[in-house]
Coordinates of C-alpha atoms and ligand atoms in Angstrom, one line a residue:
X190 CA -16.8 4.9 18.7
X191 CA -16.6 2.0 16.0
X192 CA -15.6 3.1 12.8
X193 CA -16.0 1.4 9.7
X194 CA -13.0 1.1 7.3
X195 CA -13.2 0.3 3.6
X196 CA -11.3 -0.1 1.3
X197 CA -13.6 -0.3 -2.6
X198 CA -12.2 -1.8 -5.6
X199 CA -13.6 -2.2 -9.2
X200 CA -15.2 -5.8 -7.9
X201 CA -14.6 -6.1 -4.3
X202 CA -14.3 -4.7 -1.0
X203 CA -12.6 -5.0 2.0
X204 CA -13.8 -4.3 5.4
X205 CA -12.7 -3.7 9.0
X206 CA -15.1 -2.2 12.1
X207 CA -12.5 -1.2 14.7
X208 CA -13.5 0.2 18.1
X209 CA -11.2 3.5 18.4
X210 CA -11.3 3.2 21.6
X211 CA -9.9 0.5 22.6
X212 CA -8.4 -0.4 18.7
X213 CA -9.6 -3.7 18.5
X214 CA -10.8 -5.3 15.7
X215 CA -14.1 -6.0 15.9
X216 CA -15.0 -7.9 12.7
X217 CA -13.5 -7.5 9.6
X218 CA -14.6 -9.6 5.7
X219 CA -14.0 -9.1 2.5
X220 CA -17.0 -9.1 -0.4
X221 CA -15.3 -10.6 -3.7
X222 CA -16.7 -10.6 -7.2
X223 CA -19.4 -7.9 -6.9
X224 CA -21.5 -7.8 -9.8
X225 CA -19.8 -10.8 -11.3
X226 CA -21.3 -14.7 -11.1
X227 CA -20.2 -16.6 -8.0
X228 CA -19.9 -12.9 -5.3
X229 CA -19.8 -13.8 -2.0
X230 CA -19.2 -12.2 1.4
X231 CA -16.4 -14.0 3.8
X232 CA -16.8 -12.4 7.3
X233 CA -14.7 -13.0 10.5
X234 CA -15.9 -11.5 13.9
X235 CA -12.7 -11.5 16.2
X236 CA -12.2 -14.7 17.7
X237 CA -14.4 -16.6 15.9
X238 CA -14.9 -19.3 12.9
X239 CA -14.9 -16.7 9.4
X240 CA -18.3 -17.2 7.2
X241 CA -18.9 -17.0 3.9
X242 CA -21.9 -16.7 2.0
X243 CA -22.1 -17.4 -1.7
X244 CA -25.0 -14.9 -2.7
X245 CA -25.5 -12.9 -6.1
X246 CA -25.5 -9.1 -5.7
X247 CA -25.7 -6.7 -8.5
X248 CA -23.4 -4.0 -7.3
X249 CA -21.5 -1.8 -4.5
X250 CA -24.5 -0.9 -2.8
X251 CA -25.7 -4.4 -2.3
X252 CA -21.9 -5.3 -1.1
X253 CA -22.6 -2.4 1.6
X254 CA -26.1 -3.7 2.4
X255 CA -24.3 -7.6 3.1
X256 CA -21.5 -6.0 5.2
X257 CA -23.8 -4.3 7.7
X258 CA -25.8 -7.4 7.5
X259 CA -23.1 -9.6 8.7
X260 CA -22.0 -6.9 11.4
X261 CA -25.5 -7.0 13.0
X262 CA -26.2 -10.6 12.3
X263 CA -27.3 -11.9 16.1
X264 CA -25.3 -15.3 15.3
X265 CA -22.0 -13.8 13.6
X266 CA -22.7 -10.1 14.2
X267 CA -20.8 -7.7 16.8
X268 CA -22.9 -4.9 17.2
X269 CA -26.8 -4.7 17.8
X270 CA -27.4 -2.2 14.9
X271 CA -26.9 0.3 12.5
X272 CA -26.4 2.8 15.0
X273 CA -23.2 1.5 16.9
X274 CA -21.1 2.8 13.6
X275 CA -20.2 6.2 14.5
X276 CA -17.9 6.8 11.2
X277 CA -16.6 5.5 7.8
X278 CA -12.7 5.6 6.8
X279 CA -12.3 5.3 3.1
X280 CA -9.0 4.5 1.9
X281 CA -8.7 6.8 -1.2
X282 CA -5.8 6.0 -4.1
X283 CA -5.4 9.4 -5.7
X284 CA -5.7 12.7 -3.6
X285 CA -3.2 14.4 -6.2
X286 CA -1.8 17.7 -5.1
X287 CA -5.3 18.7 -3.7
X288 CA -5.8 16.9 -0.7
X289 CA -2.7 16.7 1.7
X290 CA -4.3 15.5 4.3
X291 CA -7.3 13.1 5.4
X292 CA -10.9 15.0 5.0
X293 CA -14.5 14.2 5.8
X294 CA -16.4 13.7 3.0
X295 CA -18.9 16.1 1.5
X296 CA -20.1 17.3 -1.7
X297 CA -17.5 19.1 -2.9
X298 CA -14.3 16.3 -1.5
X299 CA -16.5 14.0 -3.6
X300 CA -16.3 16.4 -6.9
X301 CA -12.8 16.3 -6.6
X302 CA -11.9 12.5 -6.2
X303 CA -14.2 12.4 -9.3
X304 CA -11.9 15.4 -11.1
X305 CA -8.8 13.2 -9.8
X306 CA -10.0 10.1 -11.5
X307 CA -8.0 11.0 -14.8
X308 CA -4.3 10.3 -12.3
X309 CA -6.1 6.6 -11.5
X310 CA -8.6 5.7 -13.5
X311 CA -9.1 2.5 -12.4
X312 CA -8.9 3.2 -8.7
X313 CA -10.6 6.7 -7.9
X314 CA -14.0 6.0 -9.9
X315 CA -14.2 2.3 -7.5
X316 CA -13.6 4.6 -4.6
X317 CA -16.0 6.4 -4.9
X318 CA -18.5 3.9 -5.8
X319 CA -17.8 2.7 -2.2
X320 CA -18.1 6.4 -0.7
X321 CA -21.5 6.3 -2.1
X322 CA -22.8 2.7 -1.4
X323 CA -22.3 4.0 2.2
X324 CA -24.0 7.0 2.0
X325 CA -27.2 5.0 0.9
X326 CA -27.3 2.3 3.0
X327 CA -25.7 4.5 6.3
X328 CA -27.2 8.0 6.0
X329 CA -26.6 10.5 8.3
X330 CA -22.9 8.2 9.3
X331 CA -20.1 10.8 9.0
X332 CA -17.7 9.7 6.6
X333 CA -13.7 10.6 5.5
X334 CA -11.0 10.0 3.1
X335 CA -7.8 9.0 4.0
X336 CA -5.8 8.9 0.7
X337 CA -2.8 6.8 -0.6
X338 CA -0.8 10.0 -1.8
X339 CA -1.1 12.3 1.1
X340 CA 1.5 11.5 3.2
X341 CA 3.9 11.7 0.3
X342 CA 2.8 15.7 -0.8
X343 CA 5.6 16.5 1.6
X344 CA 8.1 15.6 -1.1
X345 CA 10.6 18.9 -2.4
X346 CA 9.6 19.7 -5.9
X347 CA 13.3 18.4 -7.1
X348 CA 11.8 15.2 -5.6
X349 CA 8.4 15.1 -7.6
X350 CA 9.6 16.6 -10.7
X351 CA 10.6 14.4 -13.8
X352 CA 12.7 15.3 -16.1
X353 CA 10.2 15.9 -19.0
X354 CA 8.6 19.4 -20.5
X355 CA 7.4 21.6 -17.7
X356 CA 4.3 21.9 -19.9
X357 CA 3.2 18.6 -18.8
X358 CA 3.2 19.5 -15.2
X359 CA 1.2 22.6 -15.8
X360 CA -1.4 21.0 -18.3
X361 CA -2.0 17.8 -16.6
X362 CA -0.1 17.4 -13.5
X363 CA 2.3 14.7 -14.3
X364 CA 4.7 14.2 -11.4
X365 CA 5.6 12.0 -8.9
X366 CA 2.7 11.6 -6.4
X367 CA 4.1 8.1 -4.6
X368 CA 1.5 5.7 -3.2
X369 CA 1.3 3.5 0.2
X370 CA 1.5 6.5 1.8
X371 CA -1.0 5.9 4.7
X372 CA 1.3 2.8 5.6
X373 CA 4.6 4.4 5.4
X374 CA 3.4 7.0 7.7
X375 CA 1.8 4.5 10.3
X376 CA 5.4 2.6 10.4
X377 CA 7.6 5.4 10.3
X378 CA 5.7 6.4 13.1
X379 CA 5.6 3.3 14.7
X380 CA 9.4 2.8 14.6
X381 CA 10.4 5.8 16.6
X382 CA 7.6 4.9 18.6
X383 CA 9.1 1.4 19.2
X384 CA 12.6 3.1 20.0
X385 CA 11.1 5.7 22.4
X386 CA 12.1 8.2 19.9
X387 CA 10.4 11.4 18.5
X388 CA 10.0 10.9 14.7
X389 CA 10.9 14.3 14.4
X390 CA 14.5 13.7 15.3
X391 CA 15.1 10.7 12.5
X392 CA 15.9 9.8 8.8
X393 CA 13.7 7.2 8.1
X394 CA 13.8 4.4 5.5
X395 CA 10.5 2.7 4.8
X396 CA 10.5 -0.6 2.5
X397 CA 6.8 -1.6 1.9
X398 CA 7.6 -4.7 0.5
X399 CA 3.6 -6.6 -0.6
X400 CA 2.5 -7.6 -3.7
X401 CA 2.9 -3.7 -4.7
X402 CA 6.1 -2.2 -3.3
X403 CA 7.2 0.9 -2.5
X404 CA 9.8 2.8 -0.7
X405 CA 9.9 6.0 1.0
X406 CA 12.6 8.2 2.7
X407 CA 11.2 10.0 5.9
X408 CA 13.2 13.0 7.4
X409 CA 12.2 14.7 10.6
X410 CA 8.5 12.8 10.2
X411 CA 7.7 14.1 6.5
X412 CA 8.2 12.4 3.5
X413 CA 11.1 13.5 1.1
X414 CA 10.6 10.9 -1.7
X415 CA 9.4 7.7 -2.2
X416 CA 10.0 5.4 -5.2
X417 CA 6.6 5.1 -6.8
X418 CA 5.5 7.7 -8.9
X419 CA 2.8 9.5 -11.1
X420 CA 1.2 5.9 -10.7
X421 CA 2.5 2.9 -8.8
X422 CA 4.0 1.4 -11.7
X423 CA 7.3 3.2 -11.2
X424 CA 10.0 2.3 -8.2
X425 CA 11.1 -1.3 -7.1
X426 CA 10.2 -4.4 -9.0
X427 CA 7.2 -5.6 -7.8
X428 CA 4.9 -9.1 -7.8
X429 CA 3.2 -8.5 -11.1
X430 CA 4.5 -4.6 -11.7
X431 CA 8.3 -3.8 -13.8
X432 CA 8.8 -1.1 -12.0
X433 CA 11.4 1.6 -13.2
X434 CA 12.1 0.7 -16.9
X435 CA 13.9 3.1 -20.3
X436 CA 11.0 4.5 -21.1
X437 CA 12.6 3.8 -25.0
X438 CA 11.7 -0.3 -24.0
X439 CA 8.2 0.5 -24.2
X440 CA 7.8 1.1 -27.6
X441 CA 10.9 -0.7 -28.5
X442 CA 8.2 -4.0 -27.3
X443 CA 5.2 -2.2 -28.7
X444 CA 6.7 -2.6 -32.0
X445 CA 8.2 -6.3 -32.4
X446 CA 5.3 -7.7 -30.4
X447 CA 2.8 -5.7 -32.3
X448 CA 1.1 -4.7 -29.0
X449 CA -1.2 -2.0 -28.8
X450 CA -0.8 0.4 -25.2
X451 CA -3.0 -0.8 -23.9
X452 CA -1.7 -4.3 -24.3
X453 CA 1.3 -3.0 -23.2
X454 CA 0.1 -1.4 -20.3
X455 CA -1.2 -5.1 -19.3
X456 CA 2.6 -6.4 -19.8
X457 CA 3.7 -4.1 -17.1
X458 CA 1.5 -4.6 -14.1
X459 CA 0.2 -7.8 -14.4
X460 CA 2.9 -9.9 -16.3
X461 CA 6.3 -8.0 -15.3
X462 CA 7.6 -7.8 -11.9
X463 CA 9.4 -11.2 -9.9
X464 CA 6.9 -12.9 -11.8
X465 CA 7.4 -11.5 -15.4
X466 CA 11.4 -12.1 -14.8
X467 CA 11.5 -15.8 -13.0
X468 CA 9.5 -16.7 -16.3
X469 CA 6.1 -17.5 -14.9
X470 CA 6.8 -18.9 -12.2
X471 CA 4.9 -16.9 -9.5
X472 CA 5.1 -13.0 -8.0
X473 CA 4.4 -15.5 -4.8
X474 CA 7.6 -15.1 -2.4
X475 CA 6.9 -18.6 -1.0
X476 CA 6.7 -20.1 -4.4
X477 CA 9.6 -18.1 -5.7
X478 CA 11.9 -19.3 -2.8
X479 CA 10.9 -23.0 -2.9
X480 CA 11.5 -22.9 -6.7
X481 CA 15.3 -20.9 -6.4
X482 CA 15.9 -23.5 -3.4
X483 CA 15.1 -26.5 -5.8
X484 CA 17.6 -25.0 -8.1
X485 CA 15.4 -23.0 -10.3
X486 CA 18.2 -20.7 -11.8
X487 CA 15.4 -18.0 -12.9
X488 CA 13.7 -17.7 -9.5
X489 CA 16.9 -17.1 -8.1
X490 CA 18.0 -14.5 -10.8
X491 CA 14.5 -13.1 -10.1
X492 CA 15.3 -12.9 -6.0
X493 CA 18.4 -11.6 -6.6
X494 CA 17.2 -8.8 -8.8
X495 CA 15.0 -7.7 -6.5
X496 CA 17.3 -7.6 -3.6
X497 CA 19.6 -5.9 -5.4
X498 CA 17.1 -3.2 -6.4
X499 CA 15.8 -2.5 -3.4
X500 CA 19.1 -2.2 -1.9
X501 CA 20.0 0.3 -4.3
X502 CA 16.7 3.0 -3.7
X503 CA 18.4 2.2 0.3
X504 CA 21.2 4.0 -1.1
X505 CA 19.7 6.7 -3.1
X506 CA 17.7 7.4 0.2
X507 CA 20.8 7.8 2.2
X508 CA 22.1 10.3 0.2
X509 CA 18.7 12.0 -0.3
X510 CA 17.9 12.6 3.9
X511 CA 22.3 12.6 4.0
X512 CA 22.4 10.0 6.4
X513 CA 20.2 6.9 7.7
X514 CA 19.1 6.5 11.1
X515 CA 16.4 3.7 10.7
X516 CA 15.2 0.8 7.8
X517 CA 11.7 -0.6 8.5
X518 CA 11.1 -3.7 6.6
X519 CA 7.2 -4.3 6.4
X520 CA 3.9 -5.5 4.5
X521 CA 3.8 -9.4 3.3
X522 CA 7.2 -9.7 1.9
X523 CA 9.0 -7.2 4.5
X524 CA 7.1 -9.0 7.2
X525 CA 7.7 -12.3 6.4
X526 CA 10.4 -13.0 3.8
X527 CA 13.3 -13.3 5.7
X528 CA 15.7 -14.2 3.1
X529 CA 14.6 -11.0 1.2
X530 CA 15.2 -9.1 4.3
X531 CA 18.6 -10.9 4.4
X532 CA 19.8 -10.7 0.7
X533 CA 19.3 -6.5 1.1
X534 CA 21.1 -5.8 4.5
X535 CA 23.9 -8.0 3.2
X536 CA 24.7 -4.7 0.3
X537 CA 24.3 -2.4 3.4
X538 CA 27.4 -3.9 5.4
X539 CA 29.7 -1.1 3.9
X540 CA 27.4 1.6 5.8
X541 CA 27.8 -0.1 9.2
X542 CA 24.4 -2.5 9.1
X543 CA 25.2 -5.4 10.6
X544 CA 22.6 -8.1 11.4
X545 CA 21.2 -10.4 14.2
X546 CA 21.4 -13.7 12.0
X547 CA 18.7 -15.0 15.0
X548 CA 16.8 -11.9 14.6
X549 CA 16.4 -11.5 10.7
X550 CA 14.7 -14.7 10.6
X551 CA 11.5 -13.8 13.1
X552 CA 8.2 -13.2 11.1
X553 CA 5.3 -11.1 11.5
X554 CA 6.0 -9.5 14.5
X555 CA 7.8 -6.0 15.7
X556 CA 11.5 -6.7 16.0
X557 CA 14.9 -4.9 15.9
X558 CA 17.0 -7.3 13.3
X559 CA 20.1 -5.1 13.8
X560 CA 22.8 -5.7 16.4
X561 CA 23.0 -2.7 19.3
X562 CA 26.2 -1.6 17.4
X563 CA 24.6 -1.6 14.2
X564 CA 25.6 2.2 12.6
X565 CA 21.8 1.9 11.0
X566 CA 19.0 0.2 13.3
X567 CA 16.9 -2.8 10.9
X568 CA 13.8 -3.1 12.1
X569 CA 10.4 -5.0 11.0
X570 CA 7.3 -3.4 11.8
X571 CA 3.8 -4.9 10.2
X572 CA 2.2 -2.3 9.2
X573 CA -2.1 -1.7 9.8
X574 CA -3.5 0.8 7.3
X575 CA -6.8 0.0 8.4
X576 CA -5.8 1.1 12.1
X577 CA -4.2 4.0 10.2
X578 CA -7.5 5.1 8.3
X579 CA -9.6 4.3 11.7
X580 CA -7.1 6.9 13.9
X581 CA -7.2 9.4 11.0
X582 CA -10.6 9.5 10.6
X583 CA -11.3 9.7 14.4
X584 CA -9.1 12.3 14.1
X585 CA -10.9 14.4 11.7
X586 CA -14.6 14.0 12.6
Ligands
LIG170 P1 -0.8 -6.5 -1.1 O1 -1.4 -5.9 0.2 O2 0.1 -5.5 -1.9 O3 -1.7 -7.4 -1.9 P2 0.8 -8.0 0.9 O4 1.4 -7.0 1.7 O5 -0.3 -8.8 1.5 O6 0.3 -7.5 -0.5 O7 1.9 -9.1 0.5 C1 1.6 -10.2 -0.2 C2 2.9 -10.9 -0.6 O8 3.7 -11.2 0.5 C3 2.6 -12.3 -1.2 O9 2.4 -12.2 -2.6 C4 4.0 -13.0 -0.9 O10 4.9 -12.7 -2.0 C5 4.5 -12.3 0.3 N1 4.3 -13.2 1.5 C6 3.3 -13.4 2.3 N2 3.6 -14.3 3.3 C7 4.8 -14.7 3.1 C8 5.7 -15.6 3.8 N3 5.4 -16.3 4.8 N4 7.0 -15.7 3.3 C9 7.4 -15.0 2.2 N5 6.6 -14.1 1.5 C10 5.4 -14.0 2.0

């Protein structure tokens, strides 16, 4: 069956048609600034040339419409028509403590990603968008939601919990909910996979390490925290995003800057992070370590900060599962950034990591980066959420 994953945001949308059987992707695109002047639809079928079309369209549904377009184009198309998509995988942000696992999607799942939208406003509500653009232009196509939170729901309540009035939780929920969660699953998975292992029989470290970063500690294959929280502002310093802050800064800035929250709110996840702290530079790796290798103090103070941060939620994590078995590095900076992979194994010497310096530099591919005497195995495994959300949601329909 080829399923059709998508992944809806305010003003774009990302695509994938897998074949579940054989897991190949078949075509995937992305439609960029829906709605807005200058949209267009860039589509790759596997093995070929991408396309893209510069065409107006006025909203979600007409993204949708271009999508299946391109899929049964007879020039850049892969299937014949409509009918060879057997499903739809969503990828929805906020399942909150409702939905624990992936669901098809009726009536009553889409009433609650709409009662949800108040935990991510600015996710949910484009989600859903997408969930109904594809009822109208595929009716009849069975579709699910595989959300960002549910892997995480696993977590202990003293994991979830913060430290504020209990009130809060009971009135509106506020806890840790942690994000990423399809992907930390899929390479969790995937590493005990890779070492012939049963998940169930390891402590876990995932470091999703992209433009948004988050990392999780997985015992006995279930998630026992993870660093990002009631929103995925909170954990490691990101590209864009502070990450854990004193909540006191907040309005400490609020007030000298005269900023308003919202204002505020713009300072921490799109000015803050590696590229808030390097001064402007860029929350581009790449850029960051061309700059810090030119001499660029900042970028380097930026890099090192980072490092050092992630290094330390490796730590918390130990003592959280009691013990480390296995570190996945993974997403675009995990996958490829080999000097950020370097700069946190080097605080993780004391606890018996020790490194393959011709190993930690490969990119992009599944590797082991630790020595076979290493106390803790390093691995680096690319994640694919989009295979994720096509294996879930054969899984459930
Ligand atoms: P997201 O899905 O959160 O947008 P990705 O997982 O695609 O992010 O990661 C994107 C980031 O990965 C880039 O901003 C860059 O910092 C980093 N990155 C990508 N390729 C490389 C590379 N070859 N070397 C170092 N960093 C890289």
């Amino acid at each position: 069956m080829n399923i059709l994953v998508i992944n809806c945001g305010s003003s774009s949308l990302k695509y994938q048609l897998i074949d579940s059987a054989t897991e190949n992707v078949l075509a995937k695109g992305i439609v960029e600034r829906i709605g807005m002047e200058g949209s267009c639809i860039t589509h790759t079928p596997a093995g070929r040339d991408k396309v893209v079309k510069t065409q107006p369209m006025e909203d979600h549904n007409e993204a949708v419409r271009l999508v299946i377009e391109a899929l049964i184009d007879p020039e850049h198309g892969v299937i014949k028509s409509l009918s060879e998509i057997g499903a739809v995988g969503h990828r929805v942000v906020h399942g909150g403590e409702k939905f624990k696992t992936a669901v098809k999607i009726d009536a009553s799942v889409i009433k609650d990603i709409e009662d949800l939208s108040s935990l991510a406003p600015l996710h949910n509500p484009a989600n859903l968008i997408g969930i109904h653009a594809c009822e109208k232009n595929m009716p009849g196509v069975p579709q699910a939601a595989v959300f960002d939170t549910a892997f995480h729901q696993t977590m202990p309540q003293k994991a979830y919990m913060y430290g504020l009035p209990y009130e809060y939780y009971e009135k509106y929920k506020i806890r840790r909910y942690g994000f990423h969660g399809t992907s930390h699953d899929f390479v969790s998975n995937r590493a005990a996979e890779i070492l012939g292992k049963d998940r169930k029989d390891l402590k876990i470290i995932v470091c999703h390490l992209g433009n948004g970063a988050s990392i999780s500690a997985v015992k006995n294959g279930e998630c026992v925290d993870t660093s990002m929280g009631l929103t995925p502002l909170e954990g490691l310093i990101m590209g864009t995003r502070s990450g854990d802050l004193d909540p006191a800064i907040l309005d400490f800035i609020c007030e000298k800057e005269g900023l308003s929250s919202a204002e505020m709110n713009t300072v921490l996840n799109k000015k803050s992070g590696v590229y808030g702290l390097s001064g402007g530079i860029s929350s581009d790796f790449r850029d960051l370590t061309a700059a810090s290798k030119e001499g660029n103090e900042l970028a380097k103070m930026a890099l090192e900060t980072y490092c050092y941060h992630v290094a330390k939620y490796i730590g918390s994590y130990t003592v959280a599962m009691q013990g480390v078995d296995v570190i996945a590095f993974t997403a675009g900076i995990g996958e490829n950034d080999t000097g950020v992979r370097k700069g946190v194994c080097e605080y993780l010497k004391f606890m018996g990591v020790n490194i393959d310096e011709e190993k930690i530099m490969t990119r992009g591919e599944e590797v082991t980066v630790s020595t076979p005497d290493s106390k803790v195995t390093v691995m680096v495994v690319p994640t694919n959420e989009e295979l994720a959300i096509a294996r879930q949601t054969l899984a459930i329909l």
